[in-house]
Short mmCIF file of C-alpha atoms and ligand atoms in Angstrom, two decimals:
data_model
loop_
_atom_site.label_atom_id
_atom_site.label_comp_id
_atom_site.label_asym_id
_atom_site.label_seq_id
_atom_site.Cartn_x
_atom_site.Cartn_y
_atom_site.Cartn_z
CA MET A 18 0.65 -16.92 4.77
CA ASN A 19 -1.75 -14.06 4.03
CA ILE A 20 -0.82 -10.54 5.16
CA LEU A 21 -2.48 -7.13 5.17
CA ILE A 22 -0.09 -4.17 5.30
CA MET A 23 -1.71 -0.94 6.48
CA GLY A 24 -0.59 2.60 7.22
CA ALA A 25 -0.86 6.20 6.07
CA PRO A 26 0.28 7.30 2.59
CA GLY A 27 4.09 7.34 2.68
CA SER A 28 4.38 5.05 5.71
CA GLY A 29 6.50 2.54 3.76
CA LYS A 30 3.93 -0.06 2.68
CA GLY A 31 5.25 -0.33 -0.88
CA THR A 32 8.90 -0.28 0.18
CA PHE A 33 8.56 -3.18 2.61
CA SER A 34 6.06 -5.06 0.46
CA SER A 35 8.81 -5.63 -2.12
CA ARG A 36 10.98 -7.24 0.52
CA LEU A 37 8.13 -9.26 2.05
CA LYS A 38 7.07 -10.49 -1.36
CA GLU A 39 10.57 -11.73 -2.25
CA THR A 40 11.32 -13.24 1.15
CA TYR A 41 8.07 -15.10 1.67
CA ASN A 42 7.04 -15.75 -1.96
CA LEU A 43 3.82 -13.75 -1.63
CA ASP A 44 1.62 -12.30 -4.33
CA HIS A 45 1.85 -8.54 -3.69
CA ILE A 46 -1.45 -6.85 -4.47
CA SER A 47 -1.40 -3.08 -4.15
CA THR A 48 -4.82 -1.59 -4.81
CA GLY A 49 -3.12 1.71 -5.72
CA ASP A 50 -0.94 -0.10 -8.30
CA LEU A 51 -3.96 -1.96 -9.69
CA PHE A 52 -5.75 1.35 -10.18
CA ARG A 53 -2.68 2.98 -11.76
CA GLU A 54 -2.34 0.03 -14.15
CA ASN A 55 -6.01 0.37 -15.12
CA ILE A 56 -5.55 4.10 -15.62
CA SER A 57 -2.55 3.68 -17.90
CA ASN A 58 -4.44 1.03 -19.91
CA SER A 59 -7.51 3.34 -20.04
CA THR A 60 -9.85 0.58 -18.86
CA GLU A 61 -13.41 1.41 -17.76
CA LEU A 62 -12.33 0.90 -14.13
CA GLY A 63 -9.31 3.17 -14.62
CA ILE A 64 -11.39 5.92 -16.19
CA GLU A 65 -13.88 5.75 -13.30
CA ALA A 66 -11.17 5.76 -10.62
CA LYS A 67 -8.88 8.44 -12.08
CA SER A 68 -10.73 11.55 -10.98
CA TYR A 69 -10.92 10.32 -7.37
CA ILE A 70 -7.25 9.38 -7.27
CA ASP A 71 -5.97 12.60 -8.85
CA ALA A 72 -7.95 14.65 -6.32
CA GLY A 73 -6.59 12.55 -3.43
CA HIS A 74 -9.95 10.99 -2.58
CA LEU A 75 -10.61 7.35 -1.91
CA VAL A 76 -12.21 5.42 -4.74
CA PRO A 77 -15.79 4.36 -3.79
CA ASP A 78 -15.99 1.16 -1.73
CA ASP A 79 -18.06 -0.77 -4.20
CA LEU A 80 -15.52 -0.33 -6.99
CA VAL A 81 -12.56 -1.27 -4.77
CA ASN A 82 -14.30 -4.28 -3.22
CA ARG A 83 -15.23 -5.68 -6.62
CA MET A 84 -11.70 -5.19 -7.95
CA VAL A 85 -10.01 -6.85 -4.95
CA LEU A 86 -12.39 -9.79 -4.59
CA ASP A 87 -12.34 -10.47 -8.32
CA TYR A 88 -8.54 -10.52 -8.19
CA LEU A 89 -8.31 -12.77 -5.12
CA LYS A 90 -10.90 -15.24 -6.33
CA ASN A 91 -10.21 -15.37 -10.05
CA LYS A 92 -6.85 -13.90 -10.96
CA MET A 93 -4.40 -14.68 -8.20
CA PRO A 94 -1.50 -16.86 -9.41
CA LYS A 95 -1.49 -20.32 -7.80
CA ASP A 96 2.28 -20.61 -7.31
CA ASN A 97 2.64 -18.19 -4.36
CA ASP A 98 2.61 -19.01 -0.66
CA GLY A 99 -0.12 -16.49 0.07
CA TYR A 100 -0.93 -12.87 -0.60
CA LEU A 101 0.26 -9.51 0.66
CA LEU A 102 -2.51 -6.97 0.36
CA ASP A 103 -1.23 -3.39 0.40
CA GLY A 104 -3.62 -0.45 0.75
CA TYR A 105 -6.82 -2.42 1.42
CA PRO A 106 -9.10 -2.32 3.37
CA ARG A 107 -9.15 1.44 3.87
CA THR A 108 -12.68 1.91 5.22
CA LEU A 109 -14.81 -0.02 7.72
CA GLU A 110 -17.16 -0.95 4.89
CA GLN A 111 -14.24 -2.49 2.93
CA ALA A 112 -13.05 -4.31 6.07
CA LYS A 113 -16.52 -5.76 6.62
CA THR A 114 -16.94 -6.91 3.01
CA PHE A 115 -13.44 -8.38 3.00
CA LYS A 116 -14.00 -10.27 6.24
CA GLU A 117 -17.29 -11.72 5.05
CA ALA A 118 -15.79 -12.83 1.75
CA THR A 119 -12.66 -14.45 3.21
CA LYS A 120 -13.72 -15.85 6.60
CA GLY A 121 -13.07 -19.58 6.92
CA THR A 122 -11.50 -19.81 3.44
CA ASP A 123 -7.89 -20.06 2.20
CA LEU A 124 -8.04 -16.29 1.77
CA ASP A 125 -8.44 -15.59 5.49
CA VAL A 126 -5.80 -13.23 6.91
CA ASP A 127 -2.91 -14.43 9.11
CA HIS A 128 -1.14 -11.15 9.95
CA ILE A 129 -2.11 -7.49 9.90
CA LEU A 130 0.87 -5.14 9.91
CA TYR A 131 0.44 -1.48 10.75
CA MET A 132 3.23 0.84 9.62
CA ASP A 133 3.10 3.54 12.27
CA VAL A 134 4.62 6.92 11.30
CA PRO A 135 3.73 10.38 12.70
CA HIS A 136 1.96 12.55 10.13
CA ASP A 137 4.62 15.28 10.19
CA ILE A 138 7.19 12.86 8.69
CA LEU A 139 4.98 11.88 5.78
CA LYS A 140 5.11 15.09 3.73
CA LYS A 141 8.83 14.83 2.94
CA ARG A 142 8.43 11.14 2.22
CA ILE A 143 5.59 11.70 -0.23
CA LEU A 144 6.97 14.78 -1.96
CA GLY A 145 10.40 13.14 -2.24
CA ARG A 146 9.08 9.81 -3.55
CA ARG A 147 10.29 8.63 -6.96
CA SER A 148 9.75 5.22 -8.46
CA CYS A 149 10.87 3.19 -11.41
CA PRO A 150 8.05 2.58 -13.88
CA GLU A 151 10.00 -0.38 -15.28
CA CYS A 152 10.89 -2.50 -12.22
CA GLY A 153 8.84 -0.76 -9.48
CA GLU A 154 11.80 0.08 -7.20
CA ILE A 155 10.90 2.94 -4.82
CA TYR A 156 13.33 5.79 -4.05
CA ASN A 157 13.29 9.04 -2.14
CA ILE A 158 15.29 12.12 -3.07
CA TYR A 159 15.83 12.92 0.64
CA PHE A 160 16.10 9.49 2.28
CA LYS A 161 16.95 6.89 -0.36
CA ALA A 162 18.37 8.62 -3.41
CA PRO A 163 19.44 6.61 -6.46
CA GLN A 164 23.19 6.62 -7.18
CA LYS A 165 22.65 8.60 -10.38
CA GLU A 166 20.04 11.36 -10.21
CA ASN A 167 16.65 10.23 -11.52
CA VAL A 168 17.93 6.89 -12.83
CA CYS A 169 16.99 3.49 -11.39
CA ASP A 170 19.97 1.70 -9.76
CA HIS A 171 18.51 -1.68 -10.73
CA CYS A 172 17.46 -1.34 -14.34
CA GLY A 173 18.73 2.07 -15.52
CA HIS A 174 15.24 3.35 -16.42
CA GLU A 175 14.33 7.00 -15.81
CA LEU A 176 12.43 7.48 -12.53
CA SER A 177 8.99 9.03 -12.33
CA TYR A 178 6.76 10.50 -9.67
CA ARG A 179 3.07 9.99 -8.99
CA SER A 180 0.67 12.71 -10.11
CA ASP A 181 -1.14 12.49 -6.75
CA ASP A 182 2.09 13.06 -4.79
CA ASN A 183 1.55 16.81 -4.41
CA GLU A 184 0.81 18.94 -1.35
CA GLU A 185 -2.83 19.61 -2.17
CA SER A 186 -3.75 15.97 -2.76
CA LEU A 187 -1.71 14.85 0.25
CA LYS A 188 -3.78 17.06 2.58
CA ILE A 189 -6.96 15.32 1.40
CA ARG A 190 -5.35 11.86 1.53
CA LEU A 191 -4.25 12.41 5.12
CA SER A 192 -7.58 13.78 6.26
CA ASP A 193 -9.40 10.85 4.57
CA TYR A 194 -6.93 8.54 6.24
CA ASP A 195 -7.73 9.99 9.68
CA ALA A 196 -11.47 9.94 9.12
CA LEU A 197 -11.92 6.66 7.25
CA THR A 198 -8.86 4.40 7.63
CA GLN A 199 -7.84 5.09 11.23
CA PRO A 200 -11.14 3.50 12.43
CA VAL A 201 -10.16 0.30 10.56
CA ILE A 202 -6.77 0.28 12.31
CA ASP A 203 -8.53 0.86 15.65
CA PHE A 204 -10.97 -1.96 14.89
CA TYR A 205 -8.18 -4.48 14.22
CA ALA A 206 -6.27 -3.24 17.29
CA ASP A 207 -9.37 -3.65 19.49
CA HIS A 208 -9.68 -7.24 18.25
CA GLY A 209 -6.03 -7.96 19.08
CA GLN A 210 -5.13 -8.56 15.43
CA LEU A 211 -2.85 -5.62 14.74
CA LYS A 212 0.95 -5.88 14.70
CA LYS A 213 2.26 -2.37 15.12
CA ILE A 214 5.60 -1.61 13.50
CA ASN A 215 7.55 1.56 14.32
CA ALA A 216 8.00 2.67 10.70
CA ASP A 217 9.69 5.96 11.61
CA ALA A 218 13.09 4.27 11.83
CA ASP A 219 15.99 2.99 9.71
CA PHE A 220 15.09 0.59 6.92
CA ASP A 221 16.97 -2.34 8.54
CA ASP A 222 15.35 -1.83 11.95
CA ILE A 223 11.90 -1.75 10.40
CA TRP A 224 12.60 -4.95 8.49
CA SER A 225 13.76 -6.73 11.62
CA ASP A 226 10.55 -5.63 13.46
CA ILE A 227 8.45 -6.93 10.57
CA GLU A 228 10.22 -10.28 10.59
CA LYS A 229 9.66 -10.58 14.34
CA ALA A 230 6.00 -9.63 13.98
CA ILE A 231 5.23 -12.35 11.47
CA GLY A 232 7.45 -14.88 13.22
P1 LIG B 309 3.45 3.85 0.90
O1 LIG B 309 3.45 2.67 -0.03
O2 LIG B 309 3.04 3.49 2.29
O3 LIG B 309 2.71 5.05 0.38
P2 LIG B 309 6.29 4.01 0.19
O4 LIG B 309 6.83 2.65 0.52
O5 LIG B 309 6.09 4.34 -1.24
O6 LIG B 309 4.97 4.32 1.07
O7 LIG B 309 7.28 5.06 0.87
C1 LIG B 309 7.06 6.47 0.70
C2 LIG B 309 8.39 7.18 0.55
O8 LIG B 309 9.08 7.16 1.79
C3 LIG B 309 9.32 6.55 -0.50
O9 LIG B 309 9.98 7.59 -1.17
C4 LIG B 309 10.29 5.72 0.36
O10 LIG B 309 11.58 5.62 -0.24
C5 LIG B 309 10.35 6.55 1.65
N1 LIG B 309 10.53 5.72 2.85
C6 LIG B 309 9.90 4.56 3.16
N2 LIG B 309 10.32 4.10 4.35
C7 LIG B 309 11.23 4.99 4.82
C8 LIG B 309 12.04 5.09 6.01
N3 LIG B 309 11.97 4.18 6.97
N4 LIG B 309 12.86 6.15 6.14
C9 LIG B 309 12.93 7.10 5.16
N5 LIG B 309 12.21 7.07 4.02
C10 LIG B 309 11.36 6.04 3.85
P1 LIG B 310 -1.82 4.14 -2.86
O1 LIG B 310 -0.95 3.72 -4.00
O2 LIG B 310 -2.09 3.02 -1.89
O3 LIG B 310 -1.30 5.40 -2.17
O4 LIG B 310 -3.24 4.49 -3.49
C1 LIG B 310 -3.37 5.53 -4.42
C2 LIG B 310 -4.81 5.97 -4.51
O5 LIG B 310 -5.63 4.87 -5.00
C3 LIG B 310 -5.45 6.38 -3.19
O6 LIG B 310 -5.17 7.72 -2.83
C4 LIG B 310 -6.95 6.16 -3.52
O7 LIG B 310 -7.46 7.20 -4.33
C5 LIG B 310 -6.91 4.89 -4.37
N1 LIG B 310 -7.04 3.68 -3.53
C6 LIG B 310 -6.10 2.73 -3.34
N2 LIG B 310 -6.55 1.78 -2.50
C7 LIG B 310 -7.81 2.15 -2.15
C8 LIG B 310 -8.80 1.61 -1.28
N3 LIG B 310 -8.61 0.48 -0.61
N4 LIG B 310 -9.98 2.29 -1.17
C9 LIG B 310 -10.20 3.41 -1.84
N5 LIG B 310 -9.32 3.99 -2.66
C10 LIG B 310 -8.13 3.37 -2.82
#
Protein backbone atom coordinates (compact mmCIF):
# COMPACT_ATOMS: atom_id res chain seq x y z
CA MET A 1 0.00 0.00 0.00
CA ASN A 2 1.43 3.36 -1.06
CA ILE A 3 0.23 6.52 0.70
CA LEU A 4 0.77 10.26 0.31
CA ILE A 5 0.13 12.31 3.45
CA MET A 6 -0.47 16.00 2.77
CA GLY A 7 -1.35 19.07 4.81
CA ALA A 8 -0.04 22.41 6.02
CA PRO A 9 3.06 22.68 8.24
CA GLY A 10 1.99 21.54 11.71
CA SER A 11 -1.09 19.64 10.52
CA GLY A 12 0.16 16.39 12.07
CA LYS A 13 1.77 14.61 9.11
CA GLY A 14 4.85 13.52 11.05
CA THR A 15 2.89 12.55 14.16
CA PHE A 16 0.53 10.22 12.31
CA SER A 17 3.18 8.97 9.90
CA SER A 18 4.95 7.27 12.82
CA ARG A 19 1.78 5.39 13.66
CA LEU A 20 0.97 4.55 10.02
CA LYS A 21 4.49 3.33 9.43
CA GLU A 22 4.40 0.96 12.43
CA THR A 23 0.87 -0.30 11.82
CA TYR A 24 1.15 -0.98 8.11
CA ASN A 25 4.89 -1.69 7.79
CA LEU A 26 5.47 1.24 5.45
CA ASP A 27 8.70 2.97 4.55
CA HIS A 28 8.16 6.52 5.86
CA ILE A 29 9.82 9.05 3.59
CA SER A 30 9.63 12.63 4.82
CA THR A 31 11.21 15.03 2.33
CA GLY A 32 11.76 17.49 5.20
CA ASP A 33 13.62 14.80 7.19
CA LEU A 34 15.68 13.82 4.13
CA PHE A 35 16.74 17.45 3.72
CA ARG A 36 17.53 17.84 7.43
CA GLU A 37 19.64 14.66 7.31
CA ASN A 38 21.53 16.02 4.30
CA ILE A 39 22.03 19.34 6.08
CA SER A 40 23.45 17.72 9.21
CA ASN A 41 25.78 15.59 7.06
CA SER A 42 26.78 18.71 5.06
CA THR A 43 26.15 16.98 1.73
CA GLU A 44 26.04 19.01 -1.50
CA LEU A 45 22.24 18.62 -1.53
CA GLY A 46 22.01 19.75 2.10
CA ILE A 47 24.16 22.81 1.48
CA GLU A 48 22.01 23.77 -1.52
CA ALA A 49 18.72 23.25 0.33
CA LYS A 50 19.63 24.88 3.66
CA SER A 51 19.16 28.53 2.74
CA TYR A 52 15.68 27.86 1.32
CA ILE A 53 14.60 25.83 4.34
CA ASP A 54 15.91 28.28 6.95
CA ALA A 55 14.06 31.13 5.23
CA GLY A 56 10.84 29.07 5.11
CA HIS A 57 10.82 28.75 1.33
CA LEU A 58 10.22 25.61 -0.65
CA VAL A 59 13.30 23.95 -2.09
CA PRO A 60 13.27 24.19 -5.94
CA ASP A 61 11.22 21.48 -7.67
CA ASP A 62 14.07 20.02 -9.63
CA LEU A 63 16.12 19.31 -6.51
CA VAL A 64 13.19 17.76 -4.64
CA ASN A 65 12.02 15.65 -7.59
CA ARG A 66 15.50 14.22 -8.11
CA MET A 67 15.89 13.41 -4.42
CA VAL A 68 12.49 11.68 -4.13
CA LEU A 69 12.66 9.70 -7.36
CA ASP A 70 16.23 8.60 -6.68
CA TYR A 71 15.12 7.38 -3.26
CA LEU A 72 12.02 5.55 -4.50
CA LYS A 73 13.76 3.89 -7.41
CA ASN A 74 17.17 3.11 -5.96
CA LYS A 75 17.23 3.33 -2.19
CA MET A 76 13.91 2.16 -0.85
CA PRO A 77 14.24 -0.95 1.35
CA LYS A 78 12.57 -4.02 -0.16
CA ASP A 79 11.11 -5.42 3.07
CA ASN A 80 8.26 -2.90 3.52
CA ASP A 81 4.66 -3.22 2.35
CA GLY A 82 4.76 0.09 0.53
CA TYR A 83 5.74 3.68 1.16
CA LEU A 84 4.33 6.62 3.07
CA LEU A 85 5.43 9.85 1.45
CA ASP A 86 5.19 12.82 3.81
CA GLY A 87 5.57 16.38 2.52
CA TYR A 88 5.68 15.60 -1.21
CA PRO A 89 4.39 16.64 -3.72
CA ARG A 90 4.05 20.26 -2.63
CA THR A 91 3.68 21.97 -6.01
CA LEU A 92 1.75 21.13 -9.18
CA GLU A 93 5.06 20.64 -10.98
CA GLN A 94 6.14 18.05 -8.37
CA ALA A 95 2.74 16.34 -8.62
CA LYS A 96 3.05 16.12 -12.40
CA THR A 97 6.60 14.74 -12.32
CA PHE A 98 5.66 12.25 -9.61
CA LYS A 99 2.61 11.03 -11.51
CA GLU A 100 4.55 10.55 -14.72
CA ALA A 101 7.31 8.65 -12.95
CA THR A 102 5.03 6.31 -10.98
CA LYS A 103 1.99 5.74 -13.20
CA GLY A 104 1.38 2.05 -13.92
CA THR A 105 4.32 0.93 -11.75
CA ASP A 106 4.58 -0.58 -8.25
CA LEU A 107 5.16 2.96 -7.03
CA ASP A 108 1.70 4.19 -8.03
CA VAL A 109 -0.26 5.75 -5.16
CA ASP A 110 -3.18 3.98 -3.43
CA HIS A 111 -4.33 6.62 -0.92
CA ILE A 112 -3.91 10.36 -0.58
CA LEU A 113 -4.60 11.64 2.94
CA TYR A 114 -5.17 15.32 3.56
CA MET A 115 -4.71 16.51 7.15
CA ASP A 116 -7.15 19.40 7.32
CA VAL A 117 -6.48 21.99 10.06
CA PRO A 118 -7.48 25.70 10.07
CA HIS A 119 -4.46 28.00 9.77
CA ASP A 120 -5.12 29.75 13.10
CA ILE A 121 -4.42 26.48 14.99
CA LEU A 122 -1.07 25.91 13.32
CA LYS A 123 0.99 28.64 14.98
CA LYS A 124 0.78 27.14 18.48
CA ARG A 125 1.45 23.70 17.06
CA ILE A 126 4.57 24.82 15.21
CA LEU A 127 5.99 27.10 17.90
CA GLY A 128 5.32 24.44 20.56
CA ARG A 129 6.81 21.56 18.55
CA ARG A 130 9.74 19.67 20.05
CA SER A 131 11.21 16.44 18.77
CA CYS A 132 13.69 13.83 19.80
CA PRO A 133 16.79 13.85 17.60
CA GLU A 134 17.53 10.28 18.71
CA CYS A 135 14.27 8.37 18.11
CA GLY A 136 12.21 10.97 16.18
CA GLU A 137 9.27 11.10 18.64
CA ILE A 138 7.31 14.37 18.22
CA TYR A 139 6.05 16.38 21.21
CA ASN A 140 4.33 19.68 21.81
CA ILE A 141 4.82 21.85 24.88
CA TYR A 142 1.12 22.87 24.77
CA PHE A 143 -0.65 19.75 23.50
CA LYS A 144 1.58 16.72 24.02
CA ALA A 145 4.22 17.54 26.60
CA PRO A 146 6.82 14.96 27.63
CA GLN A 147 6.55 13.70 31.22
CA LYS A 148 9.84 15.35 32.13
CA GLU A 149 10.45 18.79 30.62
CA ASN A 150 12.55 18.64 27.46
CA VAL A 151 13.37 14.93 27.81
CA CYS A 152 12.10 12.19 25.49
CA ASP A 153 9.70 9.77 27.23
CA HIS A 154 10.89 6.93 25.00
CA CYS A 155 14.66 7.15 24.99
CA GLY A 156 15.59 9.83 27.57
CA HIS A 157 17.40 12.02 25.02
CA GLU A 158 17.19 15.82 25.25
CA LEU A 159 14.52 17.25 22.92
CA SER A 160 15.28 19.81 20.25
CA TYR A 161 13.34 22.21 18.07
CA ARG A 162 13.62 22.97 14.37
CA SER A 163 15.41 26.15 13.35
CA ASP A 164 12.63 26.91 10.84
CA ASP A 165 9.92 26.67 13.53
CA ASN A 166 9.83 30.41 14.20
CA GLU A 167 7.14 33.01 13.51
CA GLU A 168 8.89 34.69 10.61
CA SER A 169 9.58 31.48 8.69
CA LEU A 170 6.10 30.14 9.48
CA LYS A 171 4.47 33.15 7.79
CA ILE A 172 6.37 32.37 4.58
CA ARG A 173 5.70 28.62 4.86
CA LEU A 174 1.97 29.22 5.22
CA SER A 175 1.78 31.69 2.36
CA ASP A 176 3.78 29.30 0.11
CA TYR A 177 1.44 26.54 1.22
CA ASP A 178 -1.61 28.56 0.17
CA ALA A 179 -0.11 29.63 -3.14
CA LEU A 180 1.69 26.45 -4.20
CA THR A 181 0.45 23.41 -2.25
CA GLN A 182 -3.26 24.17 -1.93
CA PRO A 183 -3.62 23.84 -5.74
CA VAL A 184 -2.18 20.31 -5.48
CA ILE A 185 -4.75 19.43 -2.80
CA ASP A 186 -7.50 20.92 -4.99
CA PHE A 187 -6.24 18.94 -7.99
CA TYR A 188 -6.39 15.62 -6.12
CA ALA A 189 -9.81 16.54 -4.68
CA ASP A 190 -11.15 17.39 -8.15
CA HIS A 191 -9.99 13.96 -9.34
CA GLY A 192 -11.77 12.23 -6.44
CA GLN A 193 -8.50 10.95 -4.98
CA LEU A 194 -8.31 12.93 -1.75
CA LYS A 195 -9.27 11.49 1.65
CA LYS A 196 -9.89 14.43 3.91
CA ILE A 197 -9.16 13.91 7.60
CA ASN A 198 -10.35 16.38 10.24
CA ALA A 199 -6.93 16.87 11.87
CA ASP A 200 -8.13 19.53 14.30
CA ALA A 201 -9.28 16.91 16.79
CA ASP A 202 -8.03 14.54 19.51
CA PHE A 203 -5.19 12.23 18.53
CA ASP A 204 -7.34 9.07 18.90
CA ASP A 205 -10.19 10.47 16.79
CA ILE A 206 -7.80 11.44 14.03
CA TRP A 207 -6.25 7.98 14.04
CA SER A 208 -9.64 6.31 13.79
CA ASP A 209 -10.54 8.56 10.79
CA ILE A 210 -7.26 7.66 9.11
CA GLU A 211 -7.86 3.94 9.61
CA LYS A 212 -11.34 4.29 8.13
CA ALA A 213 -10.01 6.28 5.18
CA ILE A 214 -7.48 3.67 4.15
CA GLY A 215 -9.84 0.80 4.94
P1 LIG B 1 3.75 18.23 10.38
O1 LIG B 1 4.61 17.01 10.21
O2 LIG B 1 2.50 18.20 9.56
O3 LIG B 1 4.49 19.54 10.22
P2 LIG B 1 3.71 17.41 13.19
O4 LIG B 1 3.20 16.00 13.15
O5 LIG B 1 5.16 17.62 13.45
O6 LIG B 1 3.22 18.23 11.88
O7 LIG B 1 2.83 18.18 14.29
C1 LIG B 1 3.10 19.55 14.60
C2 LIG B 1 2.93 19.79 16.09
O8 LIG B 1 1.55 19.70 16.42
C3 LIG B 1 3.68 18.78 16.96
O9 LIG B 1 4.20 19.47 18.08
C4 LIG B 1 2.57 17.79 17.38
O10 LIG B 1 2.82 17.23 18.66
C5 LIG B 1 1.34 18.70 17.41
N1 LIG B 1 0.10 18.01 17.02
C6 LIG B 1 -0.07 17.15 15.98
N2 LIG B 1 -1.35 16.73 15.94
C7 LIG B 1 -2.00 17.33 16.96
C8 LIG B 1 -3.36 17.32 17.45
N3 LIG B 1 -4.29 16.60 16.87
N4 LIG B 1 -3.66 18.07 18.53
C9 LIG B 1 -2.70 18.84 19.13
N5 LIG B 1 -1.41 18.90 18.73
C10 LIG B 1 -1.07 18.17 17.65
P1 LIG C 1 8.75 19.71 6.54
O1 LIG C 1 9.61 18.91 7.45
O2 LIG C 1 7.85 18.86 5.69
O3 LIG C 1 8.00 20.82 7.27
O4 LIG C 1 9.74 20.42 5.50
C1 LIG C 1 10.71 21.33 5.95
C2 LIG C 1 11.19 22.18 4.79
O5 LIG C 1 11.83 21.35 3.80
C3 LIG C 1 10.09 22.92 4.04
O6 LIG C 1 9.72 24.15 4.66
C4 LIG C 1 10.79 23.15 2.67
O7 LIG C 1 11.74 24.19 2.74
C5 LIG C 1 11.55 21.83 2.48
N1 LIG C 1 10.73 20.84 1.77
C6 LIG C 1 10.27 19.67 2.27
N2 LIG C 1 9.54 19.02 1.34
C7 LIG C 1 9.54 19.81 0.23
C8 LIG C 1 8.95 19.70 -1.05
N3 LIG C 1 8.20 18.66 -1.41
N4 LIG C 1 9.16 20.73 -1.93
C9 LIG C 1 9.91 21.77 -1.61
N5 LIG C 1 10.49 21.95 -0.42
C10 LIG C 1 10.31 20.97 0.50
